mmCIF file of C-alpha atoms in Angstrom:
data_model
loop_
_atom_site.group_PDB
_atom_site.id
_atom_site.type_symbol
_atom_site.label_atom_id
_atom_site.label_comp_id
_atom_site.label_asym_id
_atom_site.label_seq_id
_atom_site.Cartn_x
_atom_site.Cartn_y
_atom_site.Cartn_z
ATOM 1 C CA UNK X 1 67.489 -17.908 -3.107
ATOM 2 C CA UNK X 2 71.193 -17.815 -4.075
ATOM 3 C CA UNK X 3 72.261 -18.737 -7.599
ATOM 4 C CA UNK X 4 75.837 -19.269 -8.845
ATOM 5 C CA UNK X 5 76.386 -17.875 -12.349
ATOM 6 C CA UNK X 6 79.922 -18.754 -13.503
ATOM 7 C CA UNK X 7 79.690 -16.539 -16.582
ATOM 8 C CA UNK X 8 79.422 -13.499 -14.337
ATOM 9 C CA UNK X 9 83.110 -13.259 -13.449
ATOM 10 C CA UNK X 10 82.877 -10.155 -11.253
ATOM 11 C CA UNK X 11 79.587 -10.976 -9.369
ATOM 12 C CA UNK X 12 78.767 -14.644 -9.879
ATOM 13 C CA UNK X 13 76.464 -15.024 -6.821
ATOM 14 C CA UNK X 14 72.929 -13.687 -7.383
ATOM 15 C CA UNK X 15 70.234 -13.397 -4.670
ATOM 16 C CA UNK X 16 66.590 -13.423 -5.745
ATOM 17 C CA UNK X 17 64.201 -12.048 -3.086
ATOM 18 C CA UNK X 18 60.893 -10.240 -2.561
ATOM 19 C CA UNK X 19 61.328 -6.674 -1.377
ATOM 20 C CA UNK X 20 59.751 -6.068 2.038
ATOM 21 C CA UNK X 21 58.816 -2.521 1.061
ATOM 22 C CA UNK X 22 57.425 -2.910 -2.453
ATOM 23 C CA UNK X 23 56.628 -6.668 -2.406
ATOM 24 C CA UNK X 24 58.156 -6.956 -5.858
ATOM 25 C CA UNK X 25 60.681 -9.597 -6.919
ATOM 26 C CA UNK X 26 64.262 -8.287 -7.131
ATOM 27 C CA UNK X 27 67.727 -9.632 -7.875
ATOM 28 C CA UNK X 28 71.130 -8.494 -6.502
ATOM 29 C CA UNK X 29 74.540 -9.951 -7.437
ATOM 30 C CA UNK X 30 77.582 -10.327 -5.158
ATOM 31 C CA UNK X 31 81.236 -11.128 -5.626
ATOM 32 C CA UNK X 32 81.366 -13.722 -2.826
ATOM 33 C CA UNK X 33 78.983 -16.380 -1.584
ATOM 34 C CA UNK X 34 79.436 -15.182 2.019
ATOM 35 C CA UNK X 35 78.238 -11.675 1.132
ATOM 36 C CA UNK X 36 75.266 -13.168 -0.726
ATOM 37 C CA UNK X 37 74.315 -15.274 2.323
ATOM 38 C CA UNK X 38 74.541 -12.273 4.686
ATOM 39 C CA UNK X 39 72.282 -10.249 2.388
ATOM 40 C CA UNK X 40 69.786 -13.087 1.965
ATOM 41 C CA UNK X 41 69.537 -13.586 5.736
ATOM 42 C CA UNK X 42 68.955 -9.848 6.259
ATOM 43 C CA UNK X 43 66.114 -9.882 3.707
ATOM 44 C CA UNK X 44 64.525 -12.918 5.373
ATOM 45 C CA UNK X 45 64.614 -11.121 8.741
ATOM 46 C CA UNK X 46 63.032 -8.032 7.209
ATOM 47 C CA UNK X 47 60.260 -10.130 5.664
ATOM 48 C CA UNK X 48 59.623 -11.961 8.947
ATOM 49 C CA UNK X 49 59.454 -8.656 10.826
ATOM 50 C CA UNK X 50 56.967 -7.261 8.322
ATOM 51 C CA UNK X 51 54.760 -10.364 8.599
ATOM 52 C CA UNK X 52 54.700 -10.020 12.387
ATOM 53 C CA UNK X 53 53.730 -6.340 12.174
ATOM 54 C CA UNK X 54 50.887 -7.153 9.781
ATOM 55 C CA UNK X 55 49.707 -10.011 12.017
ATOM 56 C CA UNK X 56 49.551 -7.719 15.063
ATOM 57 C CA UNK X 57 47.802 -5.021 13.071
ATOM 58 C CA UNK X 58 45.122 -7.439 11.843
ATOM 59 C CA UNK X 59 44.595 -8.658 15.394
ATOM 60 C CA UNK X 60 44.089 -5.112 16.704
ATOM 61 C CA UNK X 61 41.833 -3.967 13.876
ATOM 62 C CA UNK X 62 38.101 -4.558 14.396
ATOM 63 C CA UNK X 63 36.262 -6.318 11.587
ATOM 64 C CA UNK X 64 34.687 -3.866 9.171
ATOM 65 C CA UNK X 65 31.113 -2.982 10.129
ATOM 66 C CA UNK X 66 28.275 -4.142 7.910
ATOM 67 C CA UNK X 67 26.158 -1.690 5.980
ATOM 68 C CA UNK X 68 22.402 -1.552 6.525
ATOM 69 C CA UNK X 69 21.941 -3.260 3.142
ATOM 70 C CA UNK X 70 24.178 -6.132 4.251
ATOM 71 C CA UNK X 71 22.350 -6.445 7.578
ATOM 72 C CA UNK X 72 18.981 -6.625 5.791
ATOM 73 C CA UNK X 73 20.307 -9.126 3.238
ATOM 74 C CA UNK X 74 21.560 -11.393 6.020
ATOM 75 C CA UNK X 75 18.261 -11.064 7.914
ATOM 76 C CA UNK X 76 16.070 -12.026 4.959
ATOM 77 C CA UNK X 77 18.418 -14.822 3.888
ATOM 78 C CA UNK X 78 18.921 -16.505 7.267
ATOM 79 C CA UNK X 79 16.262 -15.425 9.797
ATOM 80 C CA UNK X 80 13.431 -17.946 10.398
ATOM 81 C CA UNK X 81 10.658 -15.947 8.697
ATOM 82 C CA UNK X 82 7.492 -17.252 7.047
ATOM 83 C CA UNK X 83 7.535 -16.752 3.294
ATOM 84 C CA UNK X 84 4.618 -14.305 3.313
ATOM 85 C CA UNK X 85 6.217 -12.322 6.167
ATOM 86 C CA UNK X 86 9.521 -12.228 4.309
ATOM 87 C CA UNK X 87 7.809 -10.959 1.169
ATOM 88 C CA UNK X 88 5.925 -8.204 2.977
ATOM 89 C CA UNK X 89 8.952 -7.189 5.049
ATOM 90 C CA UNK X 90 11.165 -7.087 1.951
ATOM 91 C CA UNK X 91 8.719 -4.627 0.393
ATOM 92 C CA UNK X 92 8.877 -2.325 3.415
ATOM 93 C CA UNK X 93 12.660 -2.732 3.598
ATOM 94 C CA UNK X 94 13.002 -1.007 0.210
ATOM 95 C CA UNK X 95 12.314 2.289 1.961
ATOM 96 C CA UNK X 96 14.929 1.523 4.611
ATOM 97 C CA UNK X 97 17.471 0.684 1.923
ATOM 98 C CA UNK X 98 16.764 3.947 0.104
ATOM 99 C CA UNK X 99 17.322 5.938 3.302
ATOM 100 C CA UNK X 100 20.173 4.055 4.995
ATOM 101 C CA UNK X 101 21.390 1.313 2.632
ATOM 102 C CA UNK X 102 25.055 2.310 2.321
ATOM 103 C CA UNK X 103 25.361 3.591 5.890
ATOM 104 C CA UNK X 104 27.352 1.582 8.407
ATOM 105 C CA UNK X 105 24.775 -0.161 10.572
ATOM 106 C CA UNK X 106 26.592 0.462 13.850
ATOM 107 C CA UNK X 107 26.620 4.212 13.118
ATOM 108 C CA UNK X 108 22.852 4.594 13.004
ATOM 109 C CA UNK X 109 21.390 6.841 15.702
ATOM 110 C CA UNK X 110 17.868 7.441 17.041
ATOM 111 C CA UNK X 111 18.029 10.864 15.362
ATOM 112 C CA UNK X 112 18.421 9.130 11.997
ATOM 113 C CA UNK X 113 15.256 7.134 12.630
ATOM 114 C CA UNK X 114 13.352 10.241 13.719
ATOM 115 C CA UNK X 115 14.394 11.994 10.498
ATOM 116 C CA UNK X 116 13.308 8.935 8.500
ATOM 117 C CA UNK X 117 9.905 9.020 10.213
ATOM 118 C CA UNK X 118 9.413 12.685 9.399
ATOM 119 C CA UNK X 119 10.368 12.143 5.755
ATOM 120 C CA UNK X 120 7.898 9.271 5.509
ATOM 121 C CA UNK X 121 5.110 11.427 6.966
ATOM 122 C CA UNK X 122 5.764 14.068 4.307
ATOM 123 C CA UNK X 123 5.181 11.348 1.699
ATOM 124 C CA UNK X 124 1.810 10.585 3.294
ATOM 125 C CA UNK X 125 2.791 7.274 4.902
ATOM 126 C CA UNK X 126 0.691 6.306 7.924
ATOM 127 C CA UNK X 127 2.382 6.201 11.327
ATOM 128 C CA UNK X 128 1.516 2.517 11.748
ATOM 129 C CA UNK X 129 3.326 1.735 8.477
ATOM 130 C CA UNK X 130 6.331 3.841 9.527
ATOM 131 C CA UNK X 131 6.432 1.979 12.846
ATOM 132 C CA UNK X 132 6.367 -1.336 11.005
ATOM 133 C CA UNK X 133 9.334 -0.345 8.840
ATOM 134 C CA UNK X 134 11.315 0.760 11.873
ATOM 135 C CA UNK X 135 10.434 -2.537 13.570
ATOM 136 C CA UNK X 136 11.820 -4.472 10.587
ATOM 137 C CA UNK X 137 15.091 -2.534 10.821
ATOM 138 C CA UNK X 138 15.351 -3.184 14.558
ATOM 139 C CA UNK X 139 14.666 -6.891 14.067
ATOM 140 C CA UNK X 140 17.386 -7.099 11.390
ATOM 141 C CA UNK X 141 19.878 -5.317 13.671
ATOM 142 C CA UNK X 142 19.002 -7.638 16.579
ATOM 143 C CA UNK X 143 19.525 -10.647 14.318
ATOM 144 C CA UNK X 144 22.944 -9.303 13.247
ATOM 145 C CA UNK X 145 23.938 -8.850 16.913
ATOM 146 C CA UNK X 146 22.797 -12.395 17.747
ATOM 147 C CA UNK X 147 24.945 -13.727 14.901
ATOM 148 C CA UNK X 148 27.971 -11.711 16.023
ATOM 149 C CA UNK X 149 27.955 -9.596 12.852
ATOM 150 C CA UNK X 150 27.390 -6.452 14.917
ATOM 151 C CA UNK X 151 28.992 -5.761 18.292
ATOM 152 C CA UNK X 152 26.117 -3.665 19.644
ATOM 153 C CA UNK X 153 22.570 -2.736 18.657
ATOM 154 C CA UNK X 154 22.753 0.968 17.669
ATOM 155 C CA UNK X 155 19.053 1.546 18.458
ATOM 156 C CA UNK X 156 18.867 -0.471 21.673
ATOM 157 C CA UNK X 157 16.528 1.177 24.170
ATOM 158 C CA UNK X 158 15.358 3.899 21.771
ATOM 159 C CA UNK X 159 11.609 4.599 21.722
ATOM 160 C CA UNK X 160 9.675 5.688 18.634
ATOM 161 C CA UNK X 161 5.969 6.493 18.065
ATOM 162 C CA UNK X 162 3.900 3.498 17.074
ATOM 163 C CA UNK X 163 0.732 5.236 15.935
ATOM 164 C CA UNK X 164 -2.828 4.039 16.295
ATOM 165 C CA UNK X 165 -4.194 1.593 13.785
ATOM 166 C CA UNK X 166 -7.328 2.901 12.123
ATOM 167 C CA UNK X 167 -10.276 0.548 12.193
ATOM 168 C CA UNK X 168 -12.054 0.660 8.864
ATOM 169 C CA UNK X 169 -15.718 -0.262 8.960
ATOM 170 C CA UNK X 170 -16.343 -3.081 6.470
ATOM 171 C CA UNK X 171 -18.474 -2.448 3.365
ATOM 172 C CA UNK X 172 -22.202 -2.357 3.865
ATOM 173 C CA UNK X 173 -24.344 -4.646 1.742
ATOM 174 C CA UNK X 174 -25.169 -1.692 -0.511
ATOM 175 C CA UNK X 175 -21.483 -0.751 -0.940
ATOM 176 C CA UNK X 176 -20.498 -4.357 -1.596
ATOM 177 C CA UNK X 177 -23.204 -4.601 -4.261
ATOM 178 C CA UNK X 178 -21.907 -1.477 -6.022
ATOM 179 C CA UNK X 179 -18.310 -2.701 -5.956
ATOM 180 C CA UNK X 180 -19.390 -6.152 -7.171
ATOM 181 C CA UNK X 181 -21.235 -4.692 -10.157
ATOM 182 C CA UNK X 182 -18.214 -2.519 -11.056
ATOM 183 C CA UNK X 183 -15.705 -5.402 -10.798
ATOM 184 C CA UNK X 184 -14.126 -7.667 -13.446
ATOM 185 C CA UNK X 185 -14.805 -11.397 -13.255
ATOM 186 C CA UNK X 186 -11.872 -12.426 -11.056
ATOM 187 C CA UNK X 187 -12.645 -9.679 -8.534
ATOM 188 C CA UNK X 188 -16.317 -10.725 -8.407
ATOM 189 C CA UNK X 189 -15.091 -14.129 -7.206
ATOM 190 C CA UNK X 190 -12.965 -12.484 -4.503
ATOM 191 C CA UNK X 191 -15.903 -10.401 -3.283
ATOM 192 C CA UNK X 192 -18.376 -13.285 -3.038
ATOM 193 C CA UNK X 193 -15.906 -15.670 -1.398
ATOM 194 C CA UNK X 194 -14.645 -12.929 0.917
ATOM 195 C CA UNK X 195 -18.149 -12.014 2.078
ATOM 196 C CA UNK X 196 -19.483 -15.571 2.457
ATOM 197 C CA UNK X 197 -16.420 -17.673 3.319
ATOM 198 C CA UNK X 198 -14.245 -15.190 5.250
ATOM 199 C CA UNK X 199 -10.773 -16.235 4.026
ATOM 200 C CA UNK X 200 -7.668 -14.115 4.337
ATOM 201 C CA UNK X 201 -7.668 -12.104 1.112
ATOM 202 C CA UNK X 202 -4.191 -12.650 -0.270
ATOM 203 C CA UNK X 203 -1.526 -15.208 -1.171
ATOM 204 C CA UNK X 204 -1.662 -16.907 2.244
ATOM 205 C CA UNK X 205 -5.184 -18.323 1.693
ATOM 206 C CA UNK X 206 -7.627 -17.228 -1.005
ATOM 207 C CA UNK X 207 -5.042 -16.922 -3.806
ATOM 208 C CA UNK X 208 -3.898 -20.489 -3.002
ATOM 209 C CA UNK X 209 -7.384 -21.954 -3.341
ATOM 210 C CA UNK X 210 -7.644 -24.487 -6.200
ATOM 211 C CA UNK X 211 -10.697 -26.072 -7.750
ATOM 212 C CA UNK X 212 -9.616 -29.417 -6.332
ATOM 213 C CA UNK X 213 -10.090 -27.844 -2.876
ATOM 214 C CA UNK X 214 -13.815 -27.246 -3.491
ATOM 215 C CA UNK X 215 -16.238 -30.148 -3.055
ATOM 216 C CA UNK X 216 -19.351 -28.955 -4.897
ATOM 217 C CA UNK X 217 -21.195 -32.237 -4.339
ATOM 218 C CA UNK X 218 -21.080 -31.798 -0.566
ATOM 219 C CA UNK X 219 -20.941 -27.995 -0.611
ATOM 220 C CA UNK X 220 -17.613 -27.640 1.238
ATOM 221 C CA UNK X 221 -14.562 -25.447 0.610
ATOM 222 C CA UNK X 222 -11.301 -26.917 1.920
ATOM 223 C CA UNK X 223 -9.652 -23.518 2.482
ATOM 224 C CA UNK X 224 -5.829 -23.503 2.718
ATOM 225 C CA UNK X 225 -4.807 -22.285 6.163
ATOM 226 C CA UNK X 226 -2.294 -19.504 6.554
ATOM 227 C CA UNK X 227 0.804 -20.494 8.519
ATOM 228 C CA UNK X 228 -0.632 -18.681 11.538
ATOM 229 C CA UNK X 229 -4.097 -20.104 11.057
ATOM 230 C CA UNK X 230 -3.830 -23.233 13.205
ATOM 231 C CA UNK X 231 -2.336 -26.710 13.233
ATOM 232 C CA UNK X 232 -4.114 -28.028 10.133
ATOM 233 C CA UNK X 233 -3.147 -27.187 6.572
ATOM 234 C CA UNK X 234 -6.803 -26.711 5.612
ATOM 235 C CA UNK X 235 -10.106 -25.818 7.268
ATOM 236 C CA UNK X 236 -13.574 -26.738 6.018
ATOM 237 C CA UNK X 237 -16.027 -23.953 5.203
ATOM 238 C CA UNK X 238 -19.591 -24.839 4.165
ATOM 239 C CA UNK X 239 -20.712 -23.219 0.911
ATOM 240 C CA UNK X 240 -23.770 -20.996 1.179
ATOM 241 C CA UNK X 241 -26.555 -22.431 -1.006
ATOM 242 C CA UNK X 242 -26.924 -19.246 -3.060
ATOM 243 C CA UNK X 243 -23.198 -19.391 -3.859
ATOM 244 C CA UNK X 244 -23.256 -22.900 -5.356
ATOM 245 C CA UNK X 245 -24.527 -21.837 -8.833
ATOM 246 C CA UNK X 246 -21.725 -19.284 -9.097
ATOM 247 C CA UNK X 247 -19.048 -21.809 -8.124
ATOM 248 C CA UNK X 248 -20.481 -24.427 -10.475
ATOM 249 C CA UNK X 249 -20.432 -22.017 -13.423
ATOM 250 C CA UNK X 250 -16.947 -20.736 -12.624
ATOM 251 C CA UNK X 251 -15.532 -24.244 -12.273
ATOM 252 C CA UNK X 252 -17.049 -25.415 -15.592
ATOM 253 C CA UNK X 253 -15.487 -22.417 -17.335
ATOM 254 C CA UNK X 254 -12.042 -22.889 -15.760
ATOM 255 C CA UNK X 255 -11.870 -26.671 -16.210
ATOM 256 C CA UNK X 256 -12.408 -26.262 -19.957
ATOM 257 C CA UNK X 257 -9.459 -23.886 -20.071
ATOM 258 C CA UNK X 258 -7.259 -25.978 -17.789
ATOM 259 C CA UNK X 259 -7.171 -23.348 -15.010
ATOM 260 C CA UNK X 260 -6.356 -24.741 -11.548
ATOM 261 C CA UNK X 261 -6.747 -21.693 -9.319
ATOM 262 C CA UNK X 262 -10.147 -20.280 -8.367
ATOM 263 C CA UNK X 263 -8.846 -16.688 -8.495
ATOM 264 C CA UNK X 264 -7.136 -16.295 -11.853
ATOM 265 C CA UNK X 265 -6.595 -13.696 -14.553
ATOM 266 C CA UNK X 266 -5.903 -14.556 -18.187
ATOM 267 C CA UNK X 267 -5.482 -18.175 -17.119
ATOM 268 C CA UNK X 268 -2.787 -17.419 -14.552
ATOM 269 C CA UNK X 269 -2.765 -17.404 -10.770
ATOM 270 C CA UNK X 270 -3.466 -13.942 -9.287
ATOM 271 C CA UNK X 271 -0.955 -12.669 -6.751
ATOM 272 C CA UNK X 272 -2.458 -9.257 -5.988
ATOM 273 C CA UNK X 273 -5.839 -7.620 -6.598
ATOM 274 C CA UNK X 274 -5.116 -4.171 -5.190
ATOM 275 C CA UNK X 275 -5.010 -2.485 -8.601
ATOM 276 C CA UNK X 276 -8.278 -4.083 -9.731
ATOM 277 C CA UNK X 277 -9.839 -3.219 -6.369
ATOM 278 C CA UNK X 278 -8.908 0.459 -6.614
ATOM 279 C CA UNK X 279 -10.317 0.719 -10.122
ATOM 280 C CA UNK X 280 -13.543 -1.032 -9.088
ATOM 281 C CA UNK X 281 -13.941 1.348 -6.144
ATOM 282 C CA UNK X 282 -13.553 4.324 -8.466
ATOM 283 C CA UNK X 283 -16.113 2.980 -10.938
ATOM 284 C CA UNK X 284 -18.553 2.073 -8.167
ATOM 285 C CA UNK X 285 -18.645 5.571 -6.691
ATOM 286 C CA UNK X 286 -17.684 4.300 -3.217
ATOM 287 C CA UNK X 287 -15.292 6.990 -2.013
ATOM 288 C CA UNK X 288 -14.423 5.980 1.541
ATOM 289 C CA UNK X 289 -11.329 3.926 2.281
ATOM 290 C CA UNK X 290 -11.911 0.192 1.876
ATOM 291 C CA UNK X 291 -9.436 -2.615 1.274
ATOM 292 C CA UNK X 292 -9.948 -6.160 -0.037
ATOM 293 C CA UNK X 293 -9.294 -7.383 3.511
ATOM 294 C CA UNK X 294 -12.411 -5.438 4.581
ATOM 295 C CA UNK X 295 -14.408 -8.310 3.054
ATOM 296 C CA UNK X 296 -13.073 -10.644 5.769
ATOM 297 C CA UNK X 297 -14.086 -8.088 8.395
ATOM 298 C CA UNK X 298 -17.545 -7.930 6.822
ATOM 299 C CA UNK X 299 -17.860 -11.707 7.125
ATOM 300 C CA UNK X 300 -17.214 -11.615 10.886
ATOM 301 C CA UNK X 301 -19.333 -8.506 11.507
ATOM 302 C CA UNK X 302 -22.349 -9.782 9.574
ATOM 303 C CA UNK X 303 -22.092 -13.262 11.098
ATOM 304 C CA UNK X 304 -22.055 -11.995 14.693
ATOM 305 C CA UNK X 305 -24.738 -9.397 14.003
ATOM 306 C CA UNK X 306 -26.958 -12.235 12.745
ATOM 307 C CA UNK X 307 -26.474 -14.160 15.986
ATOM 308 C CA UNK X 308 -23.821 -16.633 14.802
ATOM 309 C CA UNK X 309 -21.840 -18.519 17.427
ATOM 310 C CA UNK X 310 -18.535 -16.803 18.250
ATOM 311 C CA UNK X 311 -16.520 -20.016 18.452
ATOM 312 C CA UNK X 312 -17.886 -21.299 15.145
ATOM 313 C CA UNK X 313 -17.169 -17.957 13.472
ATOM 314 C CA UNK X 314 -13.579 -18.057 14.746
ATOM 315 C CA UNK X 315 -13.129 -21.625 13.471
ATOM 316 C CA UNK X 316 -14.465 -20.711 10.021
ATOM 317 C CA UNK X 317 -12.004 -17.796 9.871
ATOM 318 C CA UNK X 318 -9.056 -19.931 10.948
ATOM 319 C CA UNK X 319 -8.582 -18.548 14.477
ATOM 320 C CA UNK X 320 -8.121 -20.761 17.530
ATOM 321 C CA UNK X 321 -8.769 -17.823 19.879
ATOM 322 C CA UNK X 322 -12.388 -16.565 19.572
ATOM 323 C CA UNK X 323 -11.552 -13.340 21.414
ATOM 324 C CA UNK X 324 -9.449 -12.373 18.375
ATOM 325 C CA UNK X 325 -12.684 -11.997 16.411
ATOM 326 C CA UNK X 326 -14.105 -9.564 18.972
ATOM 327 C CA UNK X 327 -10.883 -7.555 19.255
ATOM 328 C CA UNK X 328 -10.071 -7.239 15.578
ATOM 329 C CA UNK X 329 -12.860 -8.254 13.236
ATOM 330 C CA UNK X 330 -16.184 -7.327 14.806
ATOM 331 C CA UNK X 331 -17.501 -3.919 13.813
ATOM 332 C CA UNK X 332 -20.725 -2.518 15.212
ATOM 333 C CA UNK X 333 -23.222 -1.808 12.440
ATOM 334 C CA UNK X 334 -25.397 1.296 12.367
ATOM 335 C CA UNK X 335 -28.509 -0.874 12.552
ATOM 336 C CA UNK X 336 -27.194 -2.484 15.739
ATOM 337 C CA UNK X 337 -26.663 0.917 17.336
ATOM 338 C CA UNK X 338 -30.200 1.955 16.418
ATOM 339 C CA UNK X 339 -31.564 -1.291 17.795
ATOM 340 C CA UNK X 340 -29.916 -0.554 21.152
ATOM 341 C CA UNK X 341 -31.423 2.949 21.228
ATOM 342 C CA UNK X 342 -34.913 1.713 20.371
ATOM 343 C CA UNK X 343 -34.793 -0.900 23.124
ATOM 344 C CA UNK X 344 -34.184 1.674 25.865
ATOM 345 C CA UNK X 345 -37.253 2.363 28.053
ATOM 346 C CA UNK X 346 -38.958 5.648 27.244
ATOM 347 C CA UNK X 347 -40.276 8.198 29.731
ATOM 348 C CA UNK X 348 -44.042 8.773 29.645
ATOM 349 C CA UNK X 349 -44.006 12.457 28.863
ATOM 350 C CA UNK X 350 -45.332 14.764 26.197
ATOM 351 C CA UNK X 351 -42.983 16.673 23.888
ATOM 352 C CA UNK X 352 -42.926 20.417 24.407
ATOM 353 C CA UNK X 353 -45.250 22.348 22.169
#
């Protein structure tokens, strides 16, 4: 911009411009208007040239790669995950964030994942859990590629050990009795309902059960179905007769206190019982590895061992595929093994003296 300043007798024409080099505002005065116009035009050409250089540079430069933290954030915020899956995956992702969080996602290598696996093993983490954490990372990277946030999947085609899942035999009746006697009130409810109703022990089913879902008059539990448990939101589970007095007493107690949820602690909904379970195991003297979910396995194992119908057992547990019960939940009891042995035909021979 050219300004005419009559008071400036020697240089009355002043040009105000933004320097192409420093991007700061500057002023220069000239004796004639023609000289001021020549200078102003030169500065405009310099500025235009600089803008063109910057435009070409931005076009050539690849967008900055996301960090692993940013990839995981995008995955959990936008991927179509069930709420319970998102919660569990977010927990496992904490270990991925600690190891790789600030790293550029497209710079990850299979060697990085192998080193992560070895470090996890040193901490005593099971191979199946390590494999799950790696799977979460791979899913997040695939999601970023599908969204165009990453150009390529840095772990595409890489193979990592999956590990064998360890089948834990469910608690025997004797073990369950010991744990029950060593448990606080809310855990006693979990144990009885787990053994005789077979729900998923956690926030997807049992921790969502309210007193309004239990029809004591007709002896039916309207169990909330997990998202993967079928088309219906609820499934009906008959209440075992011996369990009715317990449920009646618990409901009377909770209704007086205004408690809605069947599994509660200090009047509030319980989200996790793992701490209470570990302490009960220690007090009970049961030393082998058992989890609260083992109660669901016990339900299926005991039902089938007693001659229950496979399809009915699957329906009570919220599975549309009965073969799932045989593959995952049925455990062969010691008494069943002995029964097989005793039914074998015996040779008619005398034992050696």
